Amino acid sequence: EIVLTQSPGTLSLSPGERATLSCRASQSFYSSNLAWFQVKPGQAPRLLIYAASSRATGIPDRFSGSGSGTDFTLTITKLEPEDFAVYYCHQYNISPLTFGGGTKVEI
Amino acid sequence: QVQLQESGPGLVKPSETLSLTCTVSGDSINIGSYHWSWIRQPAGKGLEWIGRVQTSGDTIYNPSLKSRVTISVDTSKSQFSLKLSSVTAADTAVYYCARGLRLWGQGTMVTVSS
């Protein structure tokens, strides 16, 4: 099983600041199968990034993904108030599909 | 507009079987070669992938749940279903159905309690 470790667990920032979220995999895998989700209380997860760096439809360009091998990054430039949420990375390359433990971006 | 909607009992007794259905509306479940998945999230915890089915009936399950899980598809009803047997309090969670990565249901809370 590929274990995804996200860091930091919590990121305390202000609107307008830049957020850098890390996701490290326990083993290398085909990086095209790495996604990032945003989760808010009471809402379904929202796909932000797929294939490590491709933005999903309708996602603002302040969200970007990068990385390969075992290290992946989600960057949010200029945080908006609606960006404060929990973010999960997800590998869909090797079964069992796995999620990271999440990073909470808080004000 | 394609939508997914989970349905099923919100309360299940310990040792019984949790049964949920995901209804696909706005498009045929047969269109495309999507993976139809179940994912859950216990309160205050992260997301856990349960398993997935294709319209061919092929399934893949999370090994941690494999002995208790059955996911099936009914293309005539545009539905796919989850059955989780011998539930315990640890199975209390919000359960989501999803099509691929992009399309998710709103989720349904299932509590395991006597």
mmCIF file of C-alpha atoms in Angstrom:
data_model
loop_
_atom_site.group_PDB
_atom_site.id
_atom_site.type_symbol
_atom_site.label_atom_id
_atom_site.label_comp_id
_atom_site.label_asym_id
_atom_site.label_seq_id
_atom_site.Cartn_x
_atom_site.Cartn_y
_atom_site.Cartn_z
ATOM 1 C CA GLU A 1 0.000 0.000 0.000
ATOM 2 C CA ILE A 2 1.253 3.470 -0.871
ATOM 3 C CA VAL A 3 1.175 5.653 2.216
ATOM 4 C CA LEU A 4 0.802 9.368 1.553
ATOM 5 C CA THR A 5 2.144 11.674 4.241
ATOM 6 C CA GLN A 6 0.994 15.269 4.142
ATOM 7 C CA SER A 7 2.703 18.159 5.830
ATOM 8 C CA PRO A 8 2.200 20.312 7.656
ATOM 9 C CA GLY A 9 -0.861 19.057 9.473
ATOM 10 C CA THR A 10 -2.107 22.603 9.903
ATOM 11 C CA LEU A 11 -1.125 25.760 8.074
ATOM 12 C CA SER A 12 -2.087 29.053 9.697
ATOM 13 C CA LEU A 13 -2.111 31.862 7.158
ATOM 14 C CA SER A 14 -3.906 35.061 6.259
ATOM 15 C CA PRO A 15 -5.867 35.937 3.121
ATOM 16 C CA GLY A 16 -3.514 37.051 0.393
ATOM 17 C CA GLU A 17 -0.676 34.818 1.565
ATOM 18 C CA ARG A 18 0.779 31.846 -0.262
ATOM 19 C CA ALA A 19 0.156 28.287 0.892
ATOM 20 C CA THR A 20 2.503 25.423 0.095
ATOM 21 C CA LEU A 21 1.243 21.934 0.942
ATOM 22 C CA SER A 22 3.396 18.829 0.719
ATOM 23 C CA CYS A 23 2.489 15.223 -0.021
ATOM 24 C CA ARG A 24 5.150 12.534 0.192
ATOM 25 C CA ALA A 25 4.583 8.967 -0.985
ATOM 26 C CA SER A 26 6.105 5.905 0.654
ATOM 27 C CA GLN A 27 7.120 4.633 -2.765
ATOM 28 C CA SER A 28 7.443 6.089 -6.223
ATOM 29 C CA PHE A 29 4.540 5.682 -8.610
ATOM 30 C CA TYR A 30 3.324 6.977 -11.945
ATOM 31 C CA SER A 31 2.921 10.644 -11.089
ATOM 32 C CA SER A 32 0.111 11.135 -13.547
ATOM 33 C CA ASN A 33 -2.089 9.446 -10.995
ATOM 34 C CA LEU A 34 -1.877 11.970 -8.164
ATOM 35 C CA ALA A 35 -4.781 14.277 -7.310
ATOM 36 C CA TRP A 36 -5.571 16.983 -4.800
ATOM 37 C CA PHE A 37 -8.979 17.567 -3.207
ATOM 38 C CA GLN A 38 -10.424 20.400 -1.135
ATOM 39 C CA VAL A 39 -12.880 19.434 1.598
ATOM 40 C CA LYS A 40 -15.110 21.808 3.520
ATOM 41 C CA PRO A 41 -17.450 20.836 6.367
ATOM 42 C CA GLY A 42 -20.704 19.377 5.122
ATOM 43 C CA GLN A 43 -19.578 19.350 1.504
ATOM 44 C CA ALA A 44 -18.377 16.673 -0.873
ATOM 45 C CA PRO A 45 -14.685 16.688 -1.748
ATOM 46 C CA ARG A 46 -13.874 18.973 -4.654
ATOM 47 C CA LEU A 47 -11.286 17.903 -7.197
ATOM 48 C CA LEU A 48 -8.659 20.605 -7.657
ATOM 49 C CA ILE A 49 -5.753 18.925 -9.410
ATOM 50 C CA TYR A 50 -5.379 15.632 -11.263
ATOM 51 C CA ALA A 51 -2.402 14.066 -12.994
ATOM 52 C CA ALA A 52 -0.202 15.889 -10.460
ATOM 53 C CA SER A 53 -0.395 19.263 -12.197
ATOM 54 C CA SER A 54 -3.586 19.573 -14.267
ATOM 55 C CA ARG A 55 -6.278 21.872 -12.909
ATOM 56 C CA ALA A 56 -9.786 20.478 -12.923
ATOM 57 C CA THR A 57 -12.536 22.310 -14.759
ATOM 58 C CA GLY A 58 -13.503 25.559 -13.082
ATOM 59 C CA ILE A 59 -10.606 25.640 -10.634
ATOM 60 C CA PRO A 60 -8.976 29.083 -10.329
ATOM 61 C CA ASP A 61 -5.415 29.412 -11.537
ATOM 62 C CA ARG A 62 -4.219 30.358 -8.057
ATOM 63 C CA PHE A 63 -4.228 26.602 -7.439
ATOM 64 C CA SER A 64 -1.304 24.691 -8.932
ATOM 65 C CA GLY A 65 0.182 21.250 -8.493
ATOM 66 C CA SER A 66 3.665 19.986 -9.100
ATOM 67 C CA GLY A 67 5.972 17.107 -8.338
ATOM 68 C CA SER A 68 6.863 13.606 -9.394
ATOM 69 C CA GLY A 69 8.217 10.376 -7.997
ATOM 70 C CA THR A 70 7.494 10.557 -4.293
ATOM 71 C CA ASP A 71 7.198 14.300 -3.655
ATOM 72 C CA PHE A 72 4.238 16.407 -4.656
ATOM 73 C CA THR A 73 3.164 19.948 -3.852
ATOM 74 C CA LEU A 74 -0.058 21.912 -3.973
ATOM 75 C CA THR A 75 0.446 25.662 -4.058
ATOM 76 C CA ILE A 76 -2.240 28.244 -3.495
ATOM 77 C CA THR A 77 -1.085 31.734 -4.359
ATOM 78 C CA LYS A 78 -2.896 34.629 -2.706
ATOM 79 C CA LEU A 79 -5.316 32.786 -0.439
ATOM 80 C CA GLU A 80 -8.950 33.817 -0.719
ATOM 81 C CA PRO A 81 -11.331 33.518 2.257
ATOM 82 C CA GLU A 82 -13.075 30.554 0.593
ATOM 83 C CA ASP A 83 -9.766 28.636 0.362
ATOM 84 C CA PHE A 84 -9.632 27.923 4.088
ATOM 85 C CA ALA A 85 -10.387 24.214 4.183
ATOM 86 C CA VAL A 86 -8.750 20.797 4.461
ATOM 87 C CA TYR A 87 -6.738 19.525 1.504
ATOM 88 C CA TYR A 88 -6.034 15.890 0.695
ATOM 89 C CA CYS A 89 -3.679 14.330 -1.789
ATOM 90 C CA HIS A 90 -4.787 11.068 -3.391
ATOM 91 C CA GLN A 91 -2.992 8.455 -5.463
ATOM 92 C CA TYR A 92 -5.105 6.494 -7.899
ATOM 93 C CA ASN A 93 -2.300 4.529 -9.481
ATOM 94 C CA ILE A 94 -2.005 1.422 -7.332
ATOM 95 C CA SER A 95 -4.697 -0.441 -5.424
ATOM 96 C CA PRO A 96 -5.610 0.166 -2.714
ATOM 97 C CA LEU A 97 -6.149 3.769 -3.689
ATOM 98 C CA THR A 98 -5.046 5.940 -0.804
ATOM 99 C CA PHE A 99 -5.429 9.447 0.566
ATOM 100 C CA GLY A 100 -3.062 11.494 2.627
ATOM 101 C CA GLY A 101 -4.013 12.491 6.140
ATOM 102 C CA GLY A 102 -4.871 16.021 5.098
ATOM 103 C CA THR A 103 -3.576 19.526 5.660
ATOM 104 C CA LYS A 104 -5.869 22.053 7.271
ATOM 105 C CA VAL A 105 -5.406 25.577 5.978
ATOM 106 C CA GLU A 106 -6.766 27.928 8.630
ATOM 107 C CA ILE A 107 -6.847 31.615 9.238
ATOM 108 C CA GLN B 1 -26.093 17.593 -15.564
ATOM 109 C CA VAL B 2 -24.955 14.327 -14.062
ATOM 110 C CA GLN B 3 -25.602 13.912 -10.356
ATOM 111 C CA LEU B 4 -24.975 11.187 -7.808
ATOM 112 C CA GLN B 5 -27.164 10.643 -4.754
ATOM 113 C CA GLU B 6 -26.491 8.249 -1.913
ATOM 114 C CA SER B 7 -29.388 6.635 -0.086
ATOM 115 C CA GLY B 8 -29.813 4.135 2.691
ATOM 116 C CA PRO B 9 -30.356 3.793 6.437
ATOM 117 C CA GLY B 10 -28.664 6.364 8.609
ATOM 118 C CA LEU B 11 -28.506 3.993 11.575
ATOM 119 C CA VAL B 12 -27.236 0.420 11.532
ATOM 120 C CA LYS B 13 -26.894 -1.925 14.493
ATOM 121 C CA PRO B 14 -23.537 -3.463 15.338
ATOM 122 C CA SER B 15 -22.876 -6.799 13.597
ATOM 123 C CA GLU B 16 -25.468 -6.041 10.928
ATOM 124 C CA THR B 17 -24.936 -5.148 7.275
ATOM 125 C CA LEU B 18 -24.712 -1.577 6.066
ATOM 126 C CA SER B 19 -26.380 -1.155 2.674
ATOM 127 C CA LEU B 20 -26.171 1.990 0.565
ATOM 128 C CA THR B 21 -27.198 2.795 -2.972
ATOM 129 C CA CYS B 22 -25.882 5.478 -5.279
ATOM 130 C CA THR B 23 -28.308 6.639 -7.962
ATOM 131 C CA VAL B 24 -26.896 8.241 -11.092
ATOM 132 C CA SER B 25 -29.125 10.827 -12.741
ATOM 133 C CA GLY B 26 -28.694 13.009 -15.792
ATOM 134 C CA ASP B 27 -26.790 10.404 -17.788
ATOM 135 C CA SER B 28 -26.577 6.687 -18.281
ATOM 136 C CA ILE B 29 -24.318 4.755 -15.960
ATOM 137 C CA ASN B 30 -23.264 2.804 -19.045
ATOM 138 C CA ILE B 31 -21.730 5.746 -20.859
ATOM 139 C CA GLY B 32 -17.966 5.853 -20.705
ATOM 140 C CA SER B 33 -15.618 3.528 -18.883
ATOM 141 C CA TYR B 34 -15.810 5.157 -15.495
ATOM 142 C CA HIS B 35 -14.863 3.768 -12.142
ATOM 143 C CA TRP B 36 -17.773 3.998 -9.701
ATOM 144 C CA SER B 37 -16.389 4.240 -6.190
ATOM 145 C CA TRP B 38 -17.311 4.333 -2.551
ATOM 146 C CA ILE B 39 -15.249 6.435 -0.132
ATOM 147 C CA ARG B 40 -15.901 7.196 3.511
ATOM 148 C CA GLN B 41 -14.836 9.738 6.101
ATOM 149 C CA PRO B 42 -15.241 9.170 9.834
ATOM 150 C CA ALA B 43 -15.895 12.311 11.827
ATOM 151 C CA GLY B 44 -12.698 14.261 12.357
ATOM 152 C CA LYS B 45 -10.659 11.859 10.260
ATOM 153 C CA GLY B 46 -9.417 11.543 6.704
ATOM 154 C CA LEU B 47 -10.826 9.961 3.580
ATOM 155 C CA GLU B 48 -10.729 6.201 3.094
ATOM 156 C CA TRP B 49 -11.252 4.494 -0.252
ATOM 157 C CA ILE B 50 -13.550 1.483 0.108
ATOM 158 C CA GLY B 51 -13.580 0.133 -3.430
ATOM 159 C CA ARG B 52 -14.906 0.543 -6.926
ATOM 160 C CA VAL B 53 -16.881 -1.168 -9.646
ATOM 161 C CA GLN B 54 -17.056 -0.830 -13.391
ATOM 162 C CA THR B 55 -20.195 -1.381 -15.431
ATOM 163 C CA SER B 56 -18.661 -4.666 -16.559
ATOM 164 C CA GLY B 57 -19.049 -5.750 -12.958
ATOM 165 C CA ASP B 58 -15.323 -5.839 -12.283
ATOM 166 C CA THR B 59 -14.526 -4.772 -8.738
ATOM 167 C CA ILE B 60 -11.504 -3.798 -6.677
ATOM 168 C CA TYR B 61 -11.705 -3.485 -2.906
ATOM 169 C CA ASN B 62 -9.528 -2.011 -0.201
ATOM 170 C CA PRO B 63 -7.794 -5.042 1.344
ATOM 171 C CA SER B 64 -8.492 -3.658 4.813
ATOM 172 C CA LEU B 65 -12.226 -4.080 4.164
ATOM 173 C CA LYS B 66 -12.255 -6.739 1.472
ATOM 174 C CA SER B 67 -13.610 -9.539 3.633
ATOM 175 C CA ARG B 68 -16.687 -7.461 4.500
ATOM 176 C CA VAL B 69 -17.368 -5.424 1.349
ATOM 177 C CA THR B 70 -19.442 -6.032 -1.735
ATOM 178 C CA ILE B 71 -19.915 -3.390 -4.425
ATOM 179 C CA SER B 72 -22.274 -4.108 -7.274
ATOM 180 C CA VAL B 73 -23.828 -2.260 -10.189
ATOM 181 C CA ASP B 74 -27.341 -2.354 -11.625
ATOM 182 C CA THR B 75 -27.167 -0.703 -15.011
ATOM 183 C CA SER B 76 -30.910 -1.063 -15.591
ATOM 184 C CA LYS B 77 -31.530 1.242 -12.630
ATOM 185 C CA SER B 78 -28.412 3.421 -13.105
ATOM 186 C CA GLN B 79 -27.367 2.521 -9.596
ATOM 187 C CA PHE B 80 -24.428 0.999 -7.823
ATOM 188 C CA SER B 81 -24.456 -0.288 -4.296
ATOM 189 C CA LEU B 82 -22.310 -0.889 -1.248
ATOM 190 C CA LYS B 83 -22.767 -3.628 1.303
ATOM 191 C CA LEU B 84 -20.542 -3.736 4.374
ATOM 192 C CA SER B 85 -21.125 -6.633 6.717
ATOM 193 C CA SER B 86 -20.452 -7.141 10.417
ATOM 194 C CA VAL B 87 -20.278 -3.425 11.106
ATOM 195 C CA THR B 88 -18.900 -1.900 14.279
ATOM 196 C CA ALA B 89 -18.747 1.622 15.651
ATOM 197 C CA ALA B 90 -15.545 2.085 13.646
ATOM 198 C CA ASP B 91 -17.650 1.990 10.497
ATOM 199 C CA THR B 92 -19.532 5.128 11.540
ATOM 200 C CA ALA B 93 -18.753 7.693 8.852
ATOM 201 C CA VAL B 94 -20.007 9.846 6.037
ATOM 202 C CA TYR B 95 -20.159 7.615 2.973
ATOM 203 C CA TYR B 96 -19.650 9.092 -0.480
ATOM 204 C CA CYS B 97 -20.194 7.610 -3.888
ATOM 205 C CA ALA B 98 -18.160 8.971 -6.774
ATOM 206 C CA ARG B 99 -17.666 8.697 -10.502
ATOM 207 C CA GLY B 100 -13.985 8.830 -11.264
ATOM 208 C CA LEU B 101 -12.339 11.760 -9.507
ATOM 209 C CA ARG B 102 -14.554 14.625 -10.510
ATOM 210 C CA LEU B 103 -18.099 13.767 -9.595
ATOM 211 C CA TRP B 104 -19.166 13.016 -6.034
ATOM 212 C CA GLY B 105 -22.417 12.601 -4.221
ATOM 213 C CA GLN B 106 -23.171 14.845 -1.267
ATOM 214 C CA GLY B 107 -22.501 12.017 1.138
ATOM 215 C CA THR B 108 -24.683 10.239 3.648
ATOM 216 C CA MET B 109 -24.004 9.862 7.351
ATOM 217 C CA VAL B 110 -24.187 6.319 8.672
ATOM 218 C CA THR B 111 -24.034 5.674 12.400
ATOM 219 C CA VAL B 112 -23.429 2.219 13.821
ATOM 220 C CA SER B 113 -25.100 1.984 17.187
ATOM 221 C CA SER B 114 -27.505 -0.198 19.073
#
